[in-house]
C-alpha cells in the first residue's frame, strides 16, 4: 500500500475514534460538563505520527465539540454559545488544536527522556492545555455566574481526564508503535 494512503487512512481512523469518543462522552457527565475521552487518540496520534497530526486531530476534536455545542448536545457549551458565540466556537478549536500540538511537541522534543516518561508527560500535557485554554477563555470573556458554575465542576472533570489519559494513552501508544513495526 502506498505510504501516503496508509498514513491518511490511519489519521482518518484516529479521527473517527475521536468523533465516536466525543459523542459517547457527552453522556458521561460529572456536574455540567462531559468527560473528554477524545484526548486519548489525540495523544496517541501525536506521539506516533508527530506534531502536525497532533494538531490536526486536536482540530478534529474541536470541530466535534463545536458541533455538539451548536446542536445543544453540550448544554453548558450552549449556555456559553448564547453569551459569546464566536468566542465559544473559537475556544473549542483553539484548545483542541493546542492540546494536540503541544502534547505531540513534548513527546517529540523530550527525546532525552525514556519513552515511558515522554508518554506520561505528553499524556498529562494534553488535558492540561485543553483545560487551561478553556479556563483562560472563561476568565477573559464570560461573566462570573458562568465562571462559578463551570469552575465548580471542571476540577473533578480535569482530574478524571488527567488520570484516564496518563493511564491509557501510553499503553495504547506503545501498542500501536509495536504493531506498526
Coordinates of N, CA, C and O in Angstrom, one line a residue:
X1 N 0.8 -1.2 0.0 CA 0.0 0.0 0.0 C 0.9 1.2 0.0 O 1.9 1.3 0.7
X2 N 0.5 2.2 -0.8 CA 1.2 3.5 -0.8 C 1.3 4.1 0.6 O 0.4 4.1 1.3
X3 N 2.5 4.6 0.9 CA 2.8 5.1 2.3 C 1.8 6.3 2.6 O 1.4 6.3 3.7
X4 N 1.6 7.2 1.7 CA 0.7 8.3 1.9 C -0.7 7.9 2.1 O -1.4 8.4 3.0
X5 N -1.2 6.9 1.4 CA -2.6 6.4 1.5 C -2.7 5.7 2.9 O -3.7 5.9 3.6
X6 N -1.7 5.0 3.3 CA -1.7 4.3 4.6 C -1.8 5.4 5.7 O -2.6 5.3 6.6
X7 N -1.0 6.4 5.6 CA -1.0 7.5 6.6 C -2.3 8.2 6.7 O -2.9 8.4 7.8
X8 N -2.9 8.6 5.5 CA -4.2 9.2 5.5 C -5.3 8.3 6.1 O -6.1 8.8 6.9
X9 N -5.2 7.0 5.8 CA -6.2 6.1 6.3 C -6.1 6.0 7.8 O -7.1 5.9 8.5
X10 N -4.8 5.9 8.3 CA -4.6 5.8 9.8 C -5.1 7.1 10.5 O -5.7 7.0 11.6
X11 N -4.9 8.2 9.9 CA -5.3 9.5 10.5 C -6.9 9.6 10.5 O -7.5 10.0 11.4
X12 N -7.5 9.1 9.4 CA -8.9 9.0 9.3 C -9.5 8.1 10.4 O -10.5 8.4 11.0
X13 N -8.8 7.0 10.7 CA -9.3 6.1 11.7 C -9.2 6.8 13.1 O -10.1 6.7 13.9
X14 N -8.1 7.5 13.4 CA -8.0 8.2 14.6 C -9.1 9.3 14.7 O -9.6 9.5 15.8
X15 N -9.3 10.0 13.6 CA -10.4 11.0 13.6 C -11.8 10.4 13.9 O -12.5 10.9 14.7
X16 N -12.0 9.2 13.3 CA -13.3 8.5 13.6 C -13.4 8.1 15.1 O -14.5 8.3 15.7
X17 N -12.3 7.7 15.6 CA -12.3 7.3 17.1 C -12.6 8.6 17.9 O -13.3 8.5 18.9
X18 N -12.0 9.7 17.5 CA -12.2 10.9 18.3 C -13.7 11.3 18.2 O -14.3 11.7 19.2
X19 N -14.3 11.2 17.0 CA -15.7 11.5 16.9 C -16.6 10.6 17.8 O -17.4 11.1 18.5
X20 N -16.4 9.3 17.7 CA -17.2 8.4 18.5 C -17.0 8.6 20.0 O -18.0 8.7 20.7
X21 N -15.7 8.8 20.4 CA -15.5 9.0 21.8 C -16.1 10.3 22.3 O -16.7 10.4 23.4
X22 N -16.0 11.4 21.5 CA -16.6 12.6 22.0 C -18.1 12.6 22.0 O -18.7 13.1 23.0
X23 N -18.7 11.9 21.1 CA -20.2 11.8 21.1 C -20.6 10.9 22.3 O -21.5 11.3 23.0
X24 N -20.0 9.8 22.5 CA -20.3 9.0 23.6 C -20.1 9.6 25.0 O -20.9 9.5 25.9
X25 N -19.0 10.4 25.0 CA -18.6 11.0 26.3 C -19.6 12.1 26.7 O -19.7 12.5 27.8
X26 N -20.4 12.6 25.7 CA -21.4 13.6 26.0 C -22.4 13.1 27.0 O -23.0 13.9 27.8
X27 N -22.5 11.8 27.1 CA -23.5 11.2 28.0 C -22.9 10.9 29.4 O -23.5 10.4 30.3
X28 N -21.5 11.1 29.5 CA -20.8 10.8 30.8 C -20.5 12.2 31.5 O -19.5 12.8 31.2
X29 N -21.4 12.6 32.3 CA -21.2 13.9 33.0 C -20.9 13.8 34.4 O -21.4 12.9 35.1
X30 N -20.0 14.7 34.9 CA -19.8 14.9 36.3 C -20.1 16.4 36.5 O -19.4 17.3 36.1
X31 N -21.3 16.7 36.9 CA -21.8 18.1 37.0 C -22.3 18.5 35.6 O -22.9 17.7 34.9
X32 N -21.9 19.6 35.2 CA -22.4 20.2 34.0 C -21.6 19.8 32.7 O -22.0 20.0 31.6
X33 N -20.4 19.3 32.9 CA -19.5 19.0 31.8 C -19.3 17.6 31.5 O -19.1 16.8 32.5
X34 N -19.3 17.2 30.3 CA -19.0 15.8 29.9 C -17.5 15.6 30.1 O -16.7 16.5 29.9
X35 N -17.1 14.3 30.3 CA -15.7 14.0 30.4 C -15.2 13.9 29.0 O -15.9 13.4 28.1
X36 N -14.0 14.3 28.8 CA -13.4 14.3 27.4 C -12.5 13.1 27.3 O -11.4 13.1 27.7
X37 N -13.1 12.1 26.6 CA -12.3 10.9 26.3 C -11.5 11.0 25.0 O -10.6 10.2 24.8
X38 N -11.9 11.9 24.2 CA -11.3 12.0 22.9 C -9.8 12.5 22.9 O -9.2 12.5 21.9
X39 N -9.3 12.9 24.1 CA -7.9 13.3 24.1 C -7.0 12.1 24.0 O -5.9 12.3 23.5
X40 N -7.4 10.9 24.3 CA -6.6 9.8 24.2 C -6.1 9.5 22.8 O -4.9 9.4 22.5
X41 N -7.0 9.5 21.8 CA -6.5 9.3 20.4 C -5.7 10.5 19.9 O -4.8 10.3 19.0
X42 N -5.9 11.7 20.4 CA -5.1 12.8 20.1 C -3.7 12.7 20.6 O -2.7 12.9 19.8
X43 N -3.5 12.2 21.8 CA -2.2 12.0 22.4 C -1.5 10.9 21.6 O -0.3 11.1 21.2
X44 N -2.2 9.8 21.4 CA -1.6 8.6 20.7 C -1.2 9.0 19.3 O 0.0 8.8 18.8
X45 N -2.1 9.7 18.6 CA -1.8 10.1 17.2 C -0.6 11.0 17.1 O 0.2 10.9 16.2
X46 N -0.6 12.0 18.0 CA 0.5 12.9 18.0 C 1.9 12.3 18.3 O 2.9 12.6 17.8
X47 N 1.9 11.3 19.3 CA 3.1 10.6 19.6 C 3.6 9.7 18.5 O 4.8 9.6 18.2
X48 N 2.6 9.1 17.8 CA 3.0 8.1 16.8 C 3.4 8.8 15.5 O 4.3 8.5 14.8
X49 N 2.6 9.9 15.1 CA 2.8 10.5 13.8 C 3.4 11.9 13.8 O 3.7 12.4 12.7
X50 N 3.5 12.5 15.0 CA 4.1 13.8 15.0 C 3.2 15.0 15.3 O 2.0 14.8 15.3
X51 N 3.8 16.2 15.5 CA 3.1 17.3 15.9 C 2.0 17.8 14.9 O 0.9 18.3 15.3
X52 N 2.3 17.7 13.6 CA 1.3 18.1 12.6 C 0.0 17.3 12.8 O -1.1 17.8 12.8
X53 N 0.1 16.0 12.9 CA -1.0 15.1 13.1 C -1.7 15.4 14.5 O -2.9 15.4 14.6
X54 N -0.9 15.7 15.5 CA -1.4 16.0 16.8 C -2.3 17.3 16.7 O -3.4 17.3 17.2
X55 N -1.8 18.3 16.0 CA -2.6 19.5 15.7 C -3.9 19.2 15.0 O -5.0 19.6 15.4
X56 N -3.8 18.4 13.9 CA -4.9 18.1 13.1 C -6.0 17.3 13.9 O -7.2 17.6 13.8
X57 N -5.6 16.3 14.6 CA -6.5 15.6 15.5 C -7.1 16.4 16.5 O -8.3 16.3 16.8
X58 N -6.4 17.4 17.1 CA -6.9 18.3 18.1 C -8.0 19.2 17.4 O -9.0 19.5 18.0
X59 N -7.8 19.6 16.2 CA -8.8 20.4 15.5 C -10.0 19.6 15.2 O -11.1 20.1 15.3
X60 N -9.8 18.3 14.8 CA -11.0 17.5 14.6 C -11.8 17.4 15.9 O -13.1 17.5 15.8
X61 N -11.2 17.2 17.0 CA -11.8 17.2 18.3 C -12.6 18.6 18.5 O -13.7 18.6 18.9
X62 N -11.9 19.7 18.2 CA -12.5 21.0 18.4 C -13.8 21.1 17.5 O -14.8 21.7 17.9
X63 N -13.7 20.7 16.3 CA -14.9 20.7 15.4 C -16.0 19.9 15.9 O -17.2 20.4 15.9
X64 N -15.7 18.7 16.5 CA -16.8 17.9 17.0 C -17.4 18.6 18.2 O -18.6 18.6 18.4
X65 N -16.6 19.1 19.1 CA -17.1 19.9 20.3 C -18.0 21.0 19.8 O -19.1 21.3 20.3
X66 N -17.5 21.8 18.8 CA -18.3 22.9 18.2 C -19.7 22.3 17.7 O -20.7 23.0 18.0
X67 N -19.7 21.2 17.1 CA -21.0 20.7 16.6 C -21.9 20.3 17.8 O -23.1 20.6 17.7
X68 N -21.3 19.7 18.8 CA -22.1 19.3 20.0 C -22.6 20.6 20.7 O -23.8 20.6 21.1
X69 N -21.9 21.6 20.7 CA -22.3 22.9 21.3 C -23.4 23.5 20.4 O -24.5 23.9 20.9
X70 N -23.3 23.5 19.1 CA -24.2 24.1 18.2 C -25.6 23.4 18.2 O -26.6 24.0 18.0
X71 N -25.5 22.1 18.4 CA -26.7 21.3 18.4 C -27.4 21.2 19.7 O -28.5 20.6 19.8
X72 N -26.8 21.7 20.8 CA -27.3 21.6 22.1 C -27.0 20.4 22.8 O -27.5 20.1 23.9
X73 N -26.2 19.5 22.2 CA -25.8 18.2 22.9 C -24.9 18.5 24.1 O -24.8 17.6 25.0
X74 N -24.3 19.6 24.1 CA -23.4 20.0 25.2 C -24.1 21.2 25.9 O -23.9 22.4 25.4
X75 N -25.0 21.0 26.9 CA -25.8 22.1 27.4 C -25.0 23.3 28.0 O -25.3 24.4 27.8
X76 N -23.9 23.0 28.7 CA -23.1 24.1 29.2 C -22.4 24.9 28.1 O -22.3 26.1 28.2
X77 N -22.0 24.2 27.1 CA -21.4 24.8 25.9 C -22.5 25.7 25.2 O -22.2 26.8 24.7
X78 N -23.7 25.2 25.2 CA -24.8 26.0 24.6 C -25.1 27.3 25.4 O -25.4 28.3 24.8
X79 N -24.9 27.3 26.7 CA -25.0 28.5 27.5 C -23.9 29.5 27.1 O -24.2 30.7 26.9
X80 N -22.7 29.0 27.0 CA -21.6 29.8 26.6 C -21.8 30.4 25.2 O -21.6 31.5 25.0
X81 N -22.4 29.6 24.3 CA -22.6 30.0 23.0 C -23.6 31.1 22.9 O -23.5 32.0 22.1
X82 N -24.6 31.1 23.8 CA -25.6 32.1 23.8 C -25.0 33.5 24.3 O -25.5 34.5 23.9
X83 N -23.9 33.4 25.0 CA -23.3 34.7 25.5 C -22.3 35.2 24.5 O -22.2 36.4 24.3
X84 N -21.5 34.3 24.0 CA -20.4 34.7 23.1 C -20.2 33.6 22.0 O -19.3 32.8 22.2
X85 N -21.0 33.6 21.0 CA -20.9 32.5 20.0 C -19.5 32.3 19.3 O -19.0 31.2 19.3
X86 N -19.0 33.4 18.8 CA -17.7 33.3 18.1 C -16.6 32.9 19.1 O -15.8 32.0 18.7
X87 N -16.5 33.4 20.3 CA -15.5 33.1 21.2 C -15.6 31.6 21.7 O -14.7 30.9 21.8
X88 N -16.9 31.2 21.9 CA -17.1 29.8 22.3 C -16.6 28.8 21.2 O -15.9 27.9 21.6
X89 N -17.0 29.1 20.0 CA -16.6 28.2 18.9 C -15.1 28.2 18.7 O -14.4 27.2 18.5
X90 N -14.5 29.4 18.7 CA -13.1 29.6 18.6 C -12.3 28.9 19.7 O -11.3 28.2 19.5
X91 N -12.8 29.0 20.9 CA -12.2 28.4 22.1 C -12.1 26.9 21.9 O -11.0 26.3 22.2
X92 N -13.2 26.3 21.4 CA -13.2 24.8 21.2 C -12.1 24.4 20.2 O -11.4 23.4 20.4
X93 N -12.0 25.1 19.1 CA -11.0 24.8 18.1 C -9.6 25.0 18.6 O -8.7 24.2 18.4
X94 N -9.4 26.1 19.3 CA -8.0 26.5 19.8 C -7.5 25.6 20.8 O -6.4 25.1 20.8
X95 N -8.4 25.3 21.8 CA -8.0 24.4 22.9 C -7.7 23.0 22.4 O -6.7 22.4 22.8
X96 N -8.5 22.5 21.5 CA -8.2 21.2 20.9 C -6.9 21.1 20.1 O -6.1 20.2 20.3
X97 N -6.8 22.1 19.2 CA -5.6 22.2 18.4 C -4.3 22.3 19.2 O -3.3 21.6 19.0
X98 N -4.3 23.2 20.2 CA -3.1 23.5 21.0 C -2.8 22.2 21.9 O -1.6 21.9 22.1
X99 N -3.8 21.6 22.4 CA -3.6 20.4 23.2 C -2.9 19.3 22.4 O -2.0 18.7 22.9
X100 N -3.4 19.1 21.2 CA -2.8 18.1 20.4 C -1.4 18.5 19.9 O -0.5 17.6 20.0
X101 N -1.2 19.7 19.6 CA 0.1 20.2 19.1 C 1.2 20.1 20.2 O 2.2 19.6 20.1
X102 N 0.8 20.7 21.4 CA 1.8 20.8 22.5 C 2.1 19.4 23.0 O 3.3 19.1 23.4
X103 N 1.1 18.5 23.1 CA 1.3 17.2 23.6 C 2.3 16.5 22.6 O 3.2 15.8 23.1
X104 N 2.1 16.6 21.3 CA 2.9 15.9 20.4 C 4.3 16.5 20.3 O 5.3 15.8 20.2
X105 N 4.4 17.8 20.5 CA 5.7 18.5 20.5 C 6.5 18.1 21.7 O 7.8 17.8 21.6
X106 N 5.9 17.9 22.9 CA 6.6 17.5 24.1 C 7.1 16.1 23.9 O 8.2 15.8 24.3
X107 N 6.3 15.2 23.3 CA 6.8 13.9 23.0 C 8.0 13.9 22.1 O 9.0 13.2 22.3
X108 N 7.9 14.7 21.1 CA 9.0 14.7 20.1 C 10.3 15.3 20.6 O 11.4 14.7 20.4
X109 N 10.2 16.4 21.4 CA 11.4 17.1 21.8 C 11.9 16.7 23.2 O 13.0 17.2 23.6
X110 N 11.2 15.9 23.9 CA 11.8 15.4 25.2 C 12.5 14.1 25.0 O 12.5 13.2 25.8
X111 N 13.2 14.0 23.9 CA 13.8 12.7 23.5 C 15.0 12.3 24.3 O 15.5 11.2 24.2
X112 N 15.4 13.1 25.3 CA 16.5 12.7 26.2 C 15.9 11.8 27.3 O 16.6 11.1 28.0
X113 N 14.6 11.9 27.5 CA 13.9 11.0 28.5 C 13.6 9.7 27.8 O 13.5 9.6 26.6
X114 N 13.4 8.7 28.7 CA 13.0 7.4 28.1 C 11.5 7.5 27.6 O 10.8 8.4 28.0
X115 N 11.1 6.6 26.8 CA 9.8 6.6 26.1 C 8.7 6.7 27.1 O 7.7 7.4 26.9
X116 N 8.8 5.9 28.1 CA 7.7 5.9 29.1 C 7.5 7.3 29.7 O 6.3 7.7 29.8
X117 N 8.5 8.0 30.1 CA 8.4 9.3 30.7 C 7.9 10.3 29.7 O 7.1 11.2 30.0
X118 N 8.3 10.2 28.5 CA 7.9 11.1 27.4 C 6.4 10.9 27.2 O 5.6 11.9 27.0
X119 N 5.9 9.7 27.2 CA 4.5 9.4 27.0 C 3.6 9.9 28.2 O 2.5 10.4 28.0
X120 N 4.1 9.7 29.4 CA 3.4 10.2 30.6 C 3.3 11.7 30.5 O 2.2 12.3 30.8
X121 N 4.4 12.4 30.2 CA 4.4 13.9 30.2 C 3.4 14.3 29.0 O 2.6 15.2 29.2
X122 N 3.5 13.7 27.9 CA 2.7 14.1 26.7 C 1.2 13.8 27.1 O 0.3 14.6 26.8
X123 N 0.9 12.7 27.8 CA -0.4 12.4 28.2 C -1.0 13.3 29.2 O -2.2 13.6 29.2
X124 N -0.2 13.9 30.0 CA -0.6 14.9 31.0 C -0.8 16.2 30.4 O -1.7 16.9 30.8
X125 N 0.1 16.6 29.5 CA 0.0 17.9 28.9 C -1.3 18.2 28.1 O -1.8 19.3 28.1
X126 N -1.8 17.1 27.4 CA -2.9 17.3 26.6 C -4.2 17.8 27.4 O -4.7 18.8 27.0
X127 N -4.6 17.1 28.5 CA -5.7 17.7 29.2 C -5.4 19.0 30.0 O -6.2 19.8 30.2
X128 N -4.1 19.2 30.3 CA -3.7 20.4 31.0 C -3.9 21.6 30.0 O -4.5 22.6 30.4
X129 N -3.4 21.5 28.8 CA -3.6 22.5 27.8 C -5.0 22.7 27.5 O -5.5 23.9 27.4
X130 N -5.8 21.7 27.3 CA -7.2 21.7 26.9 C -7.9 22.5 28.0 O -8.7 23.4 27.7
X131 N -7.7 22.2 29.3 CA -8.4 22.8 30.4 C -7.9 24.3 30.6 O -8.7 25.2 30.8
X132 N -6.6 24.5 30.5 CA -6.0 25.8 30.7 C -6.6 26.8 29.7 O -7.0 27.9 30.0
X133 N -6.6 26.4 28.4 CA -7.2 27.3 27.4 C -8.6 27.6 27.6 O -9.1 28.7 27.5
X134 N -9.4 26.6 28.1 CA -10.8 26.8 28.4 C -10.9 27.7 29.6 O -11.8 28.7 29.5
X135 N -10.2 27.6 30.6 CA -10.2 28.5 31.8 C -9.9 29.9 31.4 O -10.5 30.8 31.8
X136 N -8.8 30.0 30.6 CA -8.4 31.4 30.2 C -9.5 32.1 29.4 O -9.8 33.2 29.6
X137 N -10.2 31.3 28.5 CA -11.3 31.9 27.8 C -12.5 32.3 28.7 O -13.1 33.4 28.6
X138 N -12.8 31.4 29.7 CA -13.8 31.8 30.7 C -13.5 33.0 31.5 O -14.3 33.9 31.7
X139 N -12.2 33.1 31.9 CA -11.8 34.3 32.7 C -11.9 35.6 31.9 O -12.3 36.6 32.3
X140 N -11.5 35.5 30.6 CA -11.4 36.7 29.8 C -12.7 37.1 29.2 O -13.0 38.3 29.1
X141 N -13.6 36.2 28.9 CA -14.8 36.6 28.1 C -16.2 36.3 28.7 O -17.2 36.8 28.2
X142 N -16.3 35.6 29.8 CA -17.6 35.2 30.3 C -17.8 35.8 31.7 O -16.9 35.9 32.5
X143 N -19.1 36.0 32.0 CA -19.4 36.7 33.3 C -19.2 35.7 34.5 O -19.1 34.5 34.3
X144 N -19.2 36.2 35.7 CA -18.9 35.5 36.8 C -19.9 34.3 37.1 O -19.5 33.3 37.7
X145 N -21.1 34.5 36.8 CA -22.1 33.4 37.0 C -21.7 32.1 36.3 O -21.7 31.0 36.8
X146 N -21.4 32.3 35.0 CA -21.0 31.1 34.2 C -19.7 30.6 34.7 O -19.4 29.4 34.8
X147 N -18.7 31.5 35.1 CA -17.5 31.0 35.7 C -17.6 30.2 36.9 O -17.0 29.2 37.1
X148 N -18.5 30.6 37.8 CA -18.7 29.9 39.1 C -19.3 28.5 38.8 O -18.9 27.5 39.3
X149 N -20.3 28.5 37.9 CA -20.9 27.2 37.5 C -19.9 26.2 36.9 O -19.8 25.1 37.3
X150 N -19.2 26.7 36.0 CA -18.3 25.9 35.3 C -17.1 25.5 36.2 O -16.7 24.3 36.2
X151 N -16.6 26.4 36.9 CA -15.4 26.2 37.8 C -15.7 25.1 38.8 O -14.9 24.3 39.2
X152 N -17.0 25.1 39.3 CA -17.4 24.1 40.3 C -17.2 22.7 39.9 O -16.9 21.8 40.6
X153 N -17.5 22.5 38.6 CA -17.5 21.1 38.1 C -16.2 20.7 37.3 O -16.0 19.6 37.1
X154 N -15.5 21.7 36.8 CA -14.4 21.5 35.9 C -13.3 20.8 36.6 O -12.6 19.9 36.0
X155 N -13.0 21.1 37.9 CA -11.9 20.5 38.5 C -12.0 18.9 38.7 O -11.0 18.2 38.5
X156 N -13.2 18.4 39.0 CA -13.4 17.0 39.0 C -13.2 16.4 37.6 O -12.6 15.3 37.5
X157 N -13.7 17.0 36.6 CA -13.5 16.5 35.3 C -12.1 16.5 34.9 O -11.6 15.5 34.3
X158 N -11.4 17.5 35.2 CA -9.9 17.6 34.9 C -9.2 16.5 35.5 O -8.4 15.8 34.9
X159 N -9.4 16.2 36.8 CA -8.7 15.1 37.5 C -9.0 13.8 36.9 O -8.1 13.0 36.6
X160 N -10.2 13.5 36.5 CA -10.6 12.3 35.9 C -10.0 12.2 34.5 O -9.4 11.1 34.2
X161 N -10.0 13.2 33.7 CA -9.4 13.2 32.4 C -7.9 13.0 32.5 O -7.4 12.2 31.7
X162 N -7.3 13.7 33.4 CA -5.8 13.6 33.6 C -5.5 12.1 33.9 O -4.6 11.5 33.2
X163 N -6.2 11.5 34.8 CA -5.9 10.1 35.2 C -6.1 9.2 34.1 O -5.3 8.3 33.8
X164 N -7.2 9.3 33.4 CA -7.6 8.4 32.3 C -6.5 8.5 31.2 O -6.0 7.5 30.7
X165 N -6.1 9.7 30.9 CA -5.1 9.9 29.8 C -3.7 9.3 30.2 O -3.1 8.7 29.4
X166 N -3.3 9.6 31.4 CA -2.0 9.1 31.9 C -2.0 7.5 32.0 O -1.0 6.9 31.7
X167 N -3.1 7.0 32.3 CA -3.2 5.5 32.4 C -3.4 4.8 31.1 O -2.8 3.7 30.9
X168 N -4.1 5.4 30.2 CA -4.5 4.7 28.9 C -3.6 5.0 27.7 O -3.1 4.2 27.0
X169 N -3.3 6.3 27.5 CA -2.6 6.8 26.3 C -1.2 6.1 26.1 O -0.9 5.7 25.0
X170 N -0.4 6.1 27.2 CA 0.9 5.5 27.0 C 0.9 4.0 26.5 O 1.6 3.6 25.7
X171 N -0.1 3.3 27.2 CA -0.2 1.9 26.8 C -0.6 1.7 25.3 O 0.0 0.9 24.6
X172 N -1.6 2.5 24.9 CA -2.1 2.4 23.5 C -1.0 2.9 22.5 O -0.9 2.3 21.5
X173 N -0.3 3.9 22.9 CA 0.8 4.4 22.0 C 1.8 3.3 21.8 O 2.2 3.0 20.7
X174 N 2.3 2.6 22.9 CA 3.2 1.5 22.7 C 2.7 0.4 21.9 O 3.4 -0.2 21.1
X175 N 1.4 0.1 22.1 CA 0.8 -1.0 21.3 C 0.8 -0.7 19.8 O 1.1 -1.5 19.0
X176 N 0.4 0.5 19.5 CA 0.4 0.9 18.1 C 1.8 1.0 17.5 O 2.0 0.6 16.4
X177 N 2.7 1.5 18.2 CA 4.1 1.5 17.7 C 4.6 0.1 17.5 O 5.3 -0.1 16.5
X178 N 4.3 -0.8 18.4 CA 4.7 -2.2 18.2 C 4.1 -2.8 17.0 O 4.7 -3.5 16.2
X179 N 2.8 -2.5 16.8 CA 2.0 -3.0 15.6 C 2.6 -2.5 14.3 O 2.7 -3.2 13.3
X180 N 3.0 -1.2 14.3 CA 3.5 -0.6 13.1 C 4.9 -1.1 12.6 O 5.2 -0.9 11.5
X181 N 5.6 -1.7 13.5 CA 7.0 -2.1 13.2 C 7.0 -3.3 12.3 O 6.3 -4.1 12.0

